PDB file of C-alpha atoms in Angstrom:
ATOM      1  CA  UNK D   1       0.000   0.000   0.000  1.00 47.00           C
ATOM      2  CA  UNK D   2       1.445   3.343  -0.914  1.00 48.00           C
ATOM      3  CA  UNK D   3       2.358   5.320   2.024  1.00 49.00           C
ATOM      4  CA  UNK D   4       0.991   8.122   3.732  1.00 59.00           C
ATOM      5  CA  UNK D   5       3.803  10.294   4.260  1.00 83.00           C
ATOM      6  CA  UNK D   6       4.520  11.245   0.599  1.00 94.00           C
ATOM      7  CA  UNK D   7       5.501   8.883  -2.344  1.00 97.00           C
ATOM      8  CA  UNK D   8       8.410   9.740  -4.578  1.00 98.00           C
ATOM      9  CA  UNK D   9       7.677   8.870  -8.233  1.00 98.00           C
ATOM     10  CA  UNK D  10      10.726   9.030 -10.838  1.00 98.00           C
ATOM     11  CA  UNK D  11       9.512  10.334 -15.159  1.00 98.00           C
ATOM     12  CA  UNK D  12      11.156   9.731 -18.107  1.00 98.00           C
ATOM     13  CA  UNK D  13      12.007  11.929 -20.597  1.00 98.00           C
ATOM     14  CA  UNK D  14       8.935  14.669 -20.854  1.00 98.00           C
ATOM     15  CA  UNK D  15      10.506  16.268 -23.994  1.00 98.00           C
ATOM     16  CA  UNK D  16       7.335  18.346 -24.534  1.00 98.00           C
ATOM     17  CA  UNK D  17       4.997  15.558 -23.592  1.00 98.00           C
ATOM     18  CA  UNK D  18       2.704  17.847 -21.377  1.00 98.00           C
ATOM     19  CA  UNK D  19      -0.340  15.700 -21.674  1.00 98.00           C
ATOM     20  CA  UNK D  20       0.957  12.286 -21.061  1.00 98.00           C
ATOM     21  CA  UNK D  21       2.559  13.868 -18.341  1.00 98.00           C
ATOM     22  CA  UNK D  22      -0.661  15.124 -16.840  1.00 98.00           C
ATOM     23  CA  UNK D  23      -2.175  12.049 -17.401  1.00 98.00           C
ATOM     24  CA  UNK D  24       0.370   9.845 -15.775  1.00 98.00           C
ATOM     25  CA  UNK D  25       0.396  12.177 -12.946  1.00 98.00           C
ATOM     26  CA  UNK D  26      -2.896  11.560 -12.773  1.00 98.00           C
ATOM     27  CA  UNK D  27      -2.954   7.763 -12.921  1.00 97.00           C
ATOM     28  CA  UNK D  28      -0.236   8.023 -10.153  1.00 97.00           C
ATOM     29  CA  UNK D  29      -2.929  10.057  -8.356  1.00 97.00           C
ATOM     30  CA  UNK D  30       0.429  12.109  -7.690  1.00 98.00           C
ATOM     31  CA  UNK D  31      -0.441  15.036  -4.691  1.00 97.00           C
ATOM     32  CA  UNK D  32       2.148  17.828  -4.931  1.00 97.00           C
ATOM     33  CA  UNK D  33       0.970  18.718  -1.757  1.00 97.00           C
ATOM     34  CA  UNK D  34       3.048  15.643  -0.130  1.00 97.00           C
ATOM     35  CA  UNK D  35       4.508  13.604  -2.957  1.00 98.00           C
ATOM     36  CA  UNK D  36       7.854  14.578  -4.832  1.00 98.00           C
ATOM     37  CA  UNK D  37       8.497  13.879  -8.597  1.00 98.00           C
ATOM     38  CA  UNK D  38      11.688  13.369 -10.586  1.00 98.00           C
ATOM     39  CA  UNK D  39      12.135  14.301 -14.090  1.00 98.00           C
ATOM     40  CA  UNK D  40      15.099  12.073 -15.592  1.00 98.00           C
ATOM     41  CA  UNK D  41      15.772  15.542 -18.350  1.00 97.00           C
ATOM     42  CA  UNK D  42      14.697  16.249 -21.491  1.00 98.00           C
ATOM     43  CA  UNK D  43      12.015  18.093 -19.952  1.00 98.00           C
ATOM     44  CA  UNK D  44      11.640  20.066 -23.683  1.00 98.00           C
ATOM     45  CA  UNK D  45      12.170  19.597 -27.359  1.00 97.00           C
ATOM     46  CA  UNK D  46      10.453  17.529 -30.474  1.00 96.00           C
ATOM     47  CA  UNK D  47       7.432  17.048 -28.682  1.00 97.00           C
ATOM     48  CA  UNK D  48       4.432  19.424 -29.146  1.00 96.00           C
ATOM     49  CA  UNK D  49       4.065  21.853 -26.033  1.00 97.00           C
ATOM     50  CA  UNK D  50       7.922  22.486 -24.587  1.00 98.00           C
ATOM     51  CA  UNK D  51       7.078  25.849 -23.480  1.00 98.00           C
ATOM     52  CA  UNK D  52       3.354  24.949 -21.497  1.00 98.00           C
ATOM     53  CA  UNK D  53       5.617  21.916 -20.172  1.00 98.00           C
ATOM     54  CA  UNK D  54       8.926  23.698 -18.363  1.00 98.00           C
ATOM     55  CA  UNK D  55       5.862  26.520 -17.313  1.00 98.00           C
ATOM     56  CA  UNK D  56       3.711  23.279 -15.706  1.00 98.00           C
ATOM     57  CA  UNK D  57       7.193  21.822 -13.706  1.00 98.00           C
ATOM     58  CA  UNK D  58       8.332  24.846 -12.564  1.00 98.00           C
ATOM     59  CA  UNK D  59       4.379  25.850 -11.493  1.00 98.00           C
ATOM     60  CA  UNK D  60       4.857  22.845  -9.301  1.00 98.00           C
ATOM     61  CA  UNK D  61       7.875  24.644  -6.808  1.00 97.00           C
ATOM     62  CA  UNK D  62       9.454  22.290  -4.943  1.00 97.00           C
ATOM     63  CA  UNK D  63       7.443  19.047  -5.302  1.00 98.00           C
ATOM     64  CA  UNK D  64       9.023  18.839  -9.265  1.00 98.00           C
ATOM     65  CA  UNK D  65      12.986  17.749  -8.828  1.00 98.00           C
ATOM     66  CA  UNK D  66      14.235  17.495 -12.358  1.00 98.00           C
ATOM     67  CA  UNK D  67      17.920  16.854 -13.552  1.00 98.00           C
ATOM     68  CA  UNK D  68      19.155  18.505 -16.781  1.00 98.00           C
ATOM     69  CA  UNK D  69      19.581  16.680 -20.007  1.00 98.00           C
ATOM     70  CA  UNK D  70      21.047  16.992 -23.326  1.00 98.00           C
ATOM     71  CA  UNK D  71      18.159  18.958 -24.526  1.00 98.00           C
ATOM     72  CA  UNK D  72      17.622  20.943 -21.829  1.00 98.00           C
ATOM     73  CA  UNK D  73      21.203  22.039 -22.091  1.00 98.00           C
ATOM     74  CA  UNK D  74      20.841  22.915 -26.312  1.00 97.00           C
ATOM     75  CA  UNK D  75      17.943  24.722 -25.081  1.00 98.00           C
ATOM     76  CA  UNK D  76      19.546  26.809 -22.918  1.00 98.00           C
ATOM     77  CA  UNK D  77      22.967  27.305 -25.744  1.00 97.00           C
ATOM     78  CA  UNK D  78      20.160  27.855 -28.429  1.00 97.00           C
ATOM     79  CA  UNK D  79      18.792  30.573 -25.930  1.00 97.00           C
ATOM     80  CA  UNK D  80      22.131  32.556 -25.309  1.00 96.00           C
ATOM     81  CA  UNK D  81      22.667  32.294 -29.482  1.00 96.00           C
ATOM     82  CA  UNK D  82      25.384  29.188 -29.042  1.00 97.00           C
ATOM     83  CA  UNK D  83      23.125  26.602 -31.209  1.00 94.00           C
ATOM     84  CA  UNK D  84      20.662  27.239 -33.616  1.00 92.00           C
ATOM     85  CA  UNK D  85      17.323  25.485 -33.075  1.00 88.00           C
ATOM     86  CA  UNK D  86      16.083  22.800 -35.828  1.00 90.00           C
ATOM     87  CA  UNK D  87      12.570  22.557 -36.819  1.00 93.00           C
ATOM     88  CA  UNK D  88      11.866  19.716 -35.826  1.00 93.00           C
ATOM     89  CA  UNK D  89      13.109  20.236 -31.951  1.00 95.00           C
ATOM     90  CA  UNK D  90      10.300  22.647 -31.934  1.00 96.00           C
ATOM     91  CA  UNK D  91      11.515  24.855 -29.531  1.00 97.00           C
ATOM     92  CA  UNK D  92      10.222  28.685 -31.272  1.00 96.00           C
ATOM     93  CA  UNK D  93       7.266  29.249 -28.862  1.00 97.00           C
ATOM     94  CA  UNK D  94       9.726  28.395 -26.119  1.00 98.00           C
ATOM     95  CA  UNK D  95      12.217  30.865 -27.136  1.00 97.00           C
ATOM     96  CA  UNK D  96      10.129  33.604 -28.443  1.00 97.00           C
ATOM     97  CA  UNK D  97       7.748  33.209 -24.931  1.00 98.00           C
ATOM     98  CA  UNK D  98       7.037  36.640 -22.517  1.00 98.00           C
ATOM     99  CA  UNK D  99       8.974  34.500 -20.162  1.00 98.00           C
ATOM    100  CA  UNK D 100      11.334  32.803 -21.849  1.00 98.00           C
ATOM    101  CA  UNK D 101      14.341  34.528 -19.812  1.00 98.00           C
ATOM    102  CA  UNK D 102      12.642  33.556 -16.790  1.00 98.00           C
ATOM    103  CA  UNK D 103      11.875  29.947 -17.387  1.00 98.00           C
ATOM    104  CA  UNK D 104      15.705  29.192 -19.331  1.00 97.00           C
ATOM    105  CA  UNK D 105      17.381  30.964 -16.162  1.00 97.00           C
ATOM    106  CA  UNK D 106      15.524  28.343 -13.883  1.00 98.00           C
ATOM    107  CA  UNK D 107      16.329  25.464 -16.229  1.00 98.00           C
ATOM    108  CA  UNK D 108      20.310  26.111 -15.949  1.00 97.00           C
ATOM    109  CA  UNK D 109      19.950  26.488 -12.260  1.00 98.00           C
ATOM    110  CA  UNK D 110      18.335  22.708 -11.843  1.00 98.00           C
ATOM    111  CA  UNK D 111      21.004  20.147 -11.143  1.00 98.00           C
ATOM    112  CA  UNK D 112      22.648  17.550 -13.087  1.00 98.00           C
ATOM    113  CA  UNK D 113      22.768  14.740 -10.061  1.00 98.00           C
ATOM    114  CA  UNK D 114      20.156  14.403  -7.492  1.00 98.00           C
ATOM    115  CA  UNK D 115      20.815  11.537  -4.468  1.00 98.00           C
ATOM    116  CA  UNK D 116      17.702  10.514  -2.949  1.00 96.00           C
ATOM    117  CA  UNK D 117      17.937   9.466   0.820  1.00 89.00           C
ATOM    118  CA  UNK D 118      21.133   8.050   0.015  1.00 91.00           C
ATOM    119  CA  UNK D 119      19.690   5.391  -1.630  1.00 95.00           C
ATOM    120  CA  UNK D 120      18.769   6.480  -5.249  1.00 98.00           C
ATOM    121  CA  UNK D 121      21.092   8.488  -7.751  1.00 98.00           C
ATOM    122  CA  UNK D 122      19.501  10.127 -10.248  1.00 98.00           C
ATOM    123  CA  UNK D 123      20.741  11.607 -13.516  1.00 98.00           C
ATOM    124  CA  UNK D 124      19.860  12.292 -16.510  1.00 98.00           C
ATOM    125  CA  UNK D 125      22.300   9.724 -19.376  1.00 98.00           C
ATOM    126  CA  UNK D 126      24.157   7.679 -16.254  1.00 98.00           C
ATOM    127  CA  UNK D 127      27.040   8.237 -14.340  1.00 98.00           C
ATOM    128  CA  UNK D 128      30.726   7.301 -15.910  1.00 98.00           C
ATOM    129  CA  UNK D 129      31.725   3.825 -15.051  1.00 96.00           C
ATOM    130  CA  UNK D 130      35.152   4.977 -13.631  1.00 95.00           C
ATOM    131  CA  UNK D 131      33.559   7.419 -10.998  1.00 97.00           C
ATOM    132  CA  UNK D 132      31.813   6.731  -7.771  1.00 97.00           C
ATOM    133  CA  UNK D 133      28.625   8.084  -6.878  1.00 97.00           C
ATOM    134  CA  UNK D 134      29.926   9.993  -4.427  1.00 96.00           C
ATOM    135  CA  UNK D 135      32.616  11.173  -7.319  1.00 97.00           C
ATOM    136  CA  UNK D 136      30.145  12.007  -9.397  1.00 98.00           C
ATOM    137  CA  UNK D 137      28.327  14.167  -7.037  1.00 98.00           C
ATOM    138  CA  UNK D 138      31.266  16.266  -6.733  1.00 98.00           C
ATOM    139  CA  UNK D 139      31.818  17.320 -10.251  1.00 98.00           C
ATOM    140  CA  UNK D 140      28.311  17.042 -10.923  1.00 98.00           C
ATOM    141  CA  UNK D 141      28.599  20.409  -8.421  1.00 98.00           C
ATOM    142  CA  UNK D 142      31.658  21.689 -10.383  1.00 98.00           C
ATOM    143  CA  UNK D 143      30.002  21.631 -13.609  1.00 98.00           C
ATOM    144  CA  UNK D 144      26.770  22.782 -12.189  1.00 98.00           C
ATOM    145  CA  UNK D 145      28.741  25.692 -10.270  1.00 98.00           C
ATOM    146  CA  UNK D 146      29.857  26.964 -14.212  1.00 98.00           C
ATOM    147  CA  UNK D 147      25.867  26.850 -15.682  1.00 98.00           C
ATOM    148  CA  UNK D 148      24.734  28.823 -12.634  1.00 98.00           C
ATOM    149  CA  UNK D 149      27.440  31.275 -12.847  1.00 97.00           C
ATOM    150  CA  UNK D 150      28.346  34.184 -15.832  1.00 96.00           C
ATOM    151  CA  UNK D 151      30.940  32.222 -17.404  1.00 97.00           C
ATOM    152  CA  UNK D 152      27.988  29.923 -18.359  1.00 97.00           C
ATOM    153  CA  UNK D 153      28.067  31.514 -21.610  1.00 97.00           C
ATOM    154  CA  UNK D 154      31.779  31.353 -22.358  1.00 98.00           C
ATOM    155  CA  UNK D 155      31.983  27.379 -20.693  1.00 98.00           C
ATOM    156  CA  UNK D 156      28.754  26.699 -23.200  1.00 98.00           C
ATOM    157  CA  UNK D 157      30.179  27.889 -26.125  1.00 98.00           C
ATOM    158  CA  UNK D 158      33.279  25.487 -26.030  1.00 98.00           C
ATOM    159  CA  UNK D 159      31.248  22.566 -24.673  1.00 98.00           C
ATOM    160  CA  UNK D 160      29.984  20.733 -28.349  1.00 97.00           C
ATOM    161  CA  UNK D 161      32.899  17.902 -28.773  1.00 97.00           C
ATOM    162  CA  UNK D 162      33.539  14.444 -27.990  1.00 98.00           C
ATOM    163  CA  UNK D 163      36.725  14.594 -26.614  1.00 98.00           C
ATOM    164  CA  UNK D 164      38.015  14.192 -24.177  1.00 98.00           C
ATOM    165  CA  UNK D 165      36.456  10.731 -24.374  1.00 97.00           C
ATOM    166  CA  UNK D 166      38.233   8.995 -21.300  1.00 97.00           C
ATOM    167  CA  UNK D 167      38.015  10.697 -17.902  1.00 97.00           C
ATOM    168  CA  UNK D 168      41.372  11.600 -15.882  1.00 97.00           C
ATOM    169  CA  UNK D 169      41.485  13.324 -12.808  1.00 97.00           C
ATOM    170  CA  UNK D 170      43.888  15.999 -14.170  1.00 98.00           C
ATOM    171  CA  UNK D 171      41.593  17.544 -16.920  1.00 98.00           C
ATOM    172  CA  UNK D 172      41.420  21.085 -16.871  1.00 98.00           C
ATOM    173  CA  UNK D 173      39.263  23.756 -18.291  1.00 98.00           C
ATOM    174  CA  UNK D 174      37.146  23.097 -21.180  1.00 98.00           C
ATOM    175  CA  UNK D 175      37.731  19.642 -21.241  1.00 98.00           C
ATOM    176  CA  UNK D 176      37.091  18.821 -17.801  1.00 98.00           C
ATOM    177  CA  UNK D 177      33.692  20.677 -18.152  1.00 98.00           C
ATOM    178  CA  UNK D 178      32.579  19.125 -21.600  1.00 98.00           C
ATOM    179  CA  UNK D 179      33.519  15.191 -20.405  1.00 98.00           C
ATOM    180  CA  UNK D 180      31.420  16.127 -17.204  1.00 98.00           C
ATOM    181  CA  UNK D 181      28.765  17.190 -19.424  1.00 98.00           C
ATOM    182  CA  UNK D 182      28.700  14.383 -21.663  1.00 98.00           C
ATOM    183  CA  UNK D 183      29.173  11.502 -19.709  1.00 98.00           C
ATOM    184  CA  UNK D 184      25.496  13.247 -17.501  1.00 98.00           C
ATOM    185  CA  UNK D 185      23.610  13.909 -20.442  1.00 98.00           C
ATOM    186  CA  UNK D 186      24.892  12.219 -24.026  1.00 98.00           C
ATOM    187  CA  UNK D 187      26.119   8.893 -22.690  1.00 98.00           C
ATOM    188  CA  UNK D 188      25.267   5.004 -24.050  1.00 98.00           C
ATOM    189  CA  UNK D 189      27.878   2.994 -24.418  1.00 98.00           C
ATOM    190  CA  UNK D 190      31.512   2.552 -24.225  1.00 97.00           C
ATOM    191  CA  UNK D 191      34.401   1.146 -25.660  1.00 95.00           C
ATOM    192  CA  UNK D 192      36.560  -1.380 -24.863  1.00 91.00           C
ATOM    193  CA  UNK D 193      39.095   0.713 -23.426  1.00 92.00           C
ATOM    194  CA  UNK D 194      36.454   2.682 -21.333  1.00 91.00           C
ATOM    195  CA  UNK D 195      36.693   5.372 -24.114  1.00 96.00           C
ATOM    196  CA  UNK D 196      32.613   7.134 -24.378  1.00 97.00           C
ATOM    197  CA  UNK D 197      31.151   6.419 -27.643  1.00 97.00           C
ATOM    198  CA  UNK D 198      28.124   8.906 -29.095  1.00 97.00           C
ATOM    199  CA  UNK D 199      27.807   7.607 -32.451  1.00 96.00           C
ATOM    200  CA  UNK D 200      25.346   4.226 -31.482  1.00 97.00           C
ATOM    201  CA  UNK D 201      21.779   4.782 -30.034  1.00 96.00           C
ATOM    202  CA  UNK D 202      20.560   1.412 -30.619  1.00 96.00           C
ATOM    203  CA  UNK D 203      19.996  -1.081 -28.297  1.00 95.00           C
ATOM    204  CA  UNK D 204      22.707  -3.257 -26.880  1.00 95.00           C
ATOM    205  CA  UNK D 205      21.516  -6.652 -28.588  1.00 93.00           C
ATOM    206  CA  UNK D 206      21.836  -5.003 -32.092  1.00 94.00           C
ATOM    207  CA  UNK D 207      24.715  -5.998 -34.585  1.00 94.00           C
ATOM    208  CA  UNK D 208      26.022  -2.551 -34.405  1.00 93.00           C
ATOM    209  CA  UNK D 209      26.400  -2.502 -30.713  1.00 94.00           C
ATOM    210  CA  UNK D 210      28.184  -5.752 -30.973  1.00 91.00           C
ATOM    211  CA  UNK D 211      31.858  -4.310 -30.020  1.00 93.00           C
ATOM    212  CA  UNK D 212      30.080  -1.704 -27.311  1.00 97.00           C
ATOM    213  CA  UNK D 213      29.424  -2.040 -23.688  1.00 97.00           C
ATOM    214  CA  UNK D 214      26.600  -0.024 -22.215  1.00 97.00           C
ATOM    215  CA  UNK D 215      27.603   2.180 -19.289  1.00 97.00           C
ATOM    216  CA  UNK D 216      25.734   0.328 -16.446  1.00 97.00           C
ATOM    217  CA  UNK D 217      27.059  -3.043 -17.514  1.00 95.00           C
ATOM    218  CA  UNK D 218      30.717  -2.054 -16.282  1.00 91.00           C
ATOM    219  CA  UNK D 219      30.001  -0.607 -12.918  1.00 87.00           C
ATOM    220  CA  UNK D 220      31.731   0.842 -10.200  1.00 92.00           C
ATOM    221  CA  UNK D 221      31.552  -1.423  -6.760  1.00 92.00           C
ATOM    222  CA  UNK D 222      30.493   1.873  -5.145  1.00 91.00           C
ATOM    223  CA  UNK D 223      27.445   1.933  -7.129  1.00 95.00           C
ATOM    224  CA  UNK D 224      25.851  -1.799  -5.380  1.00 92.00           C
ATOM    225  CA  UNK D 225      24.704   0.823  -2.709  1.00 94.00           C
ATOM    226  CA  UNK D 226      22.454   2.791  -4.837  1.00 97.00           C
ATOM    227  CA  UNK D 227      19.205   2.128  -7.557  1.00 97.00           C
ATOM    228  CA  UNK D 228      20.997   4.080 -10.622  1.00 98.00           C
ATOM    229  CA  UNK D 229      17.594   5.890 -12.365  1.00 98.00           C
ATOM    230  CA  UNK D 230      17.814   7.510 -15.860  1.00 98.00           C
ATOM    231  CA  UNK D 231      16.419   8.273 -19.318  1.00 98.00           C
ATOM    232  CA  UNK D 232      18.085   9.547 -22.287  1.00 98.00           C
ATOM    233  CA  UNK D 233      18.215   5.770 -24.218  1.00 98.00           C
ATOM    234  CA  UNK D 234      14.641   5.355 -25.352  1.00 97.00           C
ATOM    235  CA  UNK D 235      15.733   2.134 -27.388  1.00 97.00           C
ATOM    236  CA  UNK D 236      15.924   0.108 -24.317  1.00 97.00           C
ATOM    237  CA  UNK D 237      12.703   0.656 -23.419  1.00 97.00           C
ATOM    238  CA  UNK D 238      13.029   0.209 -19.941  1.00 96.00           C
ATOM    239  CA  UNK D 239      15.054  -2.711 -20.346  1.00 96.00           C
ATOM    240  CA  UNK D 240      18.599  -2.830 -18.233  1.00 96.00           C
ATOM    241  CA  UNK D 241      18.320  -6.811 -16.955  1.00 92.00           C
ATOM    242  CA  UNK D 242      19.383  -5.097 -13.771  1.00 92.00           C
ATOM    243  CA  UNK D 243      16.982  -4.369 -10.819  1.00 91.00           C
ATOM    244  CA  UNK D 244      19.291  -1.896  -9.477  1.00 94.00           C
ATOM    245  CA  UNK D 245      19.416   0.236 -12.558  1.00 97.00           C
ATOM    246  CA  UNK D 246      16.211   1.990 -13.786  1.00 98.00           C
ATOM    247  CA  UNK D 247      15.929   3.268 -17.457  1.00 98.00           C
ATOM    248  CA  UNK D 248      12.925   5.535 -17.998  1.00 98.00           C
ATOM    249  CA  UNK D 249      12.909   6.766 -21.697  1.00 98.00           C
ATOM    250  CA  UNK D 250      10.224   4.395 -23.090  1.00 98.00           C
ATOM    251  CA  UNK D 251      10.229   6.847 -25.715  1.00 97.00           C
ATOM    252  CA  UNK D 252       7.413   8.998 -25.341  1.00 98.00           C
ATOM    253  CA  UNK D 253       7.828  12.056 -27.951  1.00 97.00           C
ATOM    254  CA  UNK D 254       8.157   9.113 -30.419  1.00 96.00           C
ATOM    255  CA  UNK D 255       4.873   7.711 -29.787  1.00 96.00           C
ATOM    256  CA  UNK D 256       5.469   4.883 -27.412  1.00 97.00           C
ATOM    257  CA  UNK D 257       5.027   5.562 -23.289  1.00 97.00           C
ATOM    258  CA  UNK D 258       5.687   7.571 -20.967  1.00 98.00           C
ATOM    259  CA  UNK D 259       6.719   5.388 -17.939  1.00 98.00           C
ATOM    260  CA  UNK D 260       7.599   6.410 -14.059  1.00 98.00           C
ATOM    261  CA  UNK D 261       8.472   4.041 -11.530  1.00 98.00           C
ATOM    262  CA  UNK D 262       7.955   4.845  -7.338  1.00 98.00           C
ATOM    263  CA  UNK D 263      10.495   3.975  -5.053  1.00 97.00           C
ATOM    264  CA  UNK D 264       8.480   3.283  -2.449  1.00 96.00           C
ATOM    265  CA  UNK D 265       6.991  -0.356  -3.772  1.00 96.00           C
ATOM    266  CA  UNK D 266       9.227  -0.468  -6.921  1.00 95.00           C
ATOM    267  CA  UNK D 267       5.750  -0.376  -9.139  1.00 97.00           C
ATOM    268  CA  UNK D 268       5.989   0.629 -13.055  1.00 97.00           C
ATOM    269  CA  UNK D 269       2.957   3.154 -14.673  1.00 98.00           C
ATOM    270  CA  UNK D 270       2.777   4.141 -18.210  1.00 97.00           C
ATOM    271  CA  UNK D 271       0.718   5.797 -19.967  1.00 97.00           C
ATOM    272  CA  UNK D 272       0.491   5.868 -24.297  1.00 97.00           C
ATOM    273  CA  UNK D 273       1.915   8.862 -26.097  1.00 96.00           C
ATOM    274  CA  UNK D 274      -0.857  10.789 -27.828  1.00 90.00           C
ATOM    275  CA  UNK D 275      -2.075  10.613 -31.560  1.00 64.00           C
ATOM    276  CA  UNK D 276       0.131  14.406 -32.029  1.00 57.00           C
ATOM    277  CA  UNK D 277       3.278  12.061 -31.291  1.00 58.00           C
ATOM    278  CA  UNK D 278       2.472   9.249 -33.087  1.00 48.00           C
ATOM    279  CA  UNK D 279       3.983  11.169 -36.756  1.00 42.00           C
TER     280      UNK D 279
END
């Protein structure tokens, strides 16, 4: 039975999704008043209402506890005039909004690592198989520290590049920011030398994954403490044959679910993407 004291449910990817999300808040019968929800990133882009979404989540104060993700970060470089938005990432009303300074200036101050009660980490690709959690915490901070601050701009605009692929404690700069960055929001798989490879989205049990490892298969000992939640993959579809790691994206913007999962009883809810996703 759930409890009484307040339930903590944990959302995939929302990426503009703002009427699945309702609804699965709804089947959750989800009470901001008490209960806490956390949004694995990707709360915006290539779904149909990104700007009524990031306004419903941050309407919600403190009961809404997302972590940033690859989109979320392009929105905020497409903002400052780093990126340029695409079409299809549908991001115009979002940008061109009353409030669009407002609602981007909250987004880069939300965190890239939340631990829950010491017992869940949550983030929005994974955490790097060569850190700790409580590693990862730390320069989850660090890189935080640079979004929240005025060199945001400057760190942003020298953060699109896959290298430095392979973490070492004595990276510096830009490099040390961008592998922090990647390795929270852009990570899959990995190489065989523990080298972070972007190129493959697939699922692990396809023929082009063959010679890849996904992150969470190759994990640090530190992490046997924690349930590892995330999003970002949509082709597993939920699927990690691990108990202790939770994978979210079930692919909602591209007209599958929307899925959370509540820590309290370990139960799954999903709800089906909408005909305006289904394209």
């Amino acid at each position: 039975m759930p409890s009484t004291k307040g339930e903590r449910y944990f959302v995939g990817d929302l990426q503009g999704c703002l009427d699945e999300f309702r609804q699965l808040l709804d089947t959750m019968t989800f009470d901001p008043a008490k209960d806490k929800v956390y949004l694995c990133g990707d709360l915006v882009a290539r779904g149909p209402k990104s700007l009524e979404t990031l306004r419903f989540v941050r309407s919600l104060g403190k009961a809404a506890k997302p972590v940033l993700g690859n989109h979320d970060l392009h929105l905020i470089a497409t903002h400052f005039g780093i990126r340029k938005a695409k079409p299809s990432d549908k991001l115009d009303a979002l940008l061109n909004a009353p409030d669009a300074d407002e609602l981007i200036d909250w987004l880069r101050h939300q965190p890239l690592m939340r631990v829950i009660k010491k017992q869940v980490a949550l983030t929005h690709a994974g955490i790097y198989p060569g850190w700790s959690v409580k590693q990862a915490k730390a320069l989850a901070k660090e890189a935080q520290a640079i979004l929240r601050s005025d060199q945001c701009h400057q760190y942003m605009t020298n953060m699109y590049d896959n290298q430095p692929d392979i973490w070492q404690d004595t990276l510096k700069g830009y490099e040390r920011f961008r592998f922090i960055i990647n390795s929270f929001s852009r990570m899959r798989f990995c190489q065989s030398n523990g080298a972070l490879e972007f190129a493959t989205k697939c699922a692990p049990n396809r023929p082009e994954a063959k010679s890849l490892t996904p992150w969470f298969e190759s994990p640090h000992p530190d992490w046997q403490r924690y349930t590892l939640v995330f999003g970002h993959w949509a082709s597993l579809m939920g699927n990690t044959n691990r108990q202790e790691i939770v994978a979210l994206d079930t692919g909602c913007v591209w007209g599958n679910q929307l899925t959370a999962w509540r820590l309290s009883d370990n139960q799954i809810f999903s709800v089906g993407a909408k005909a305006a996703n289904k394209s």
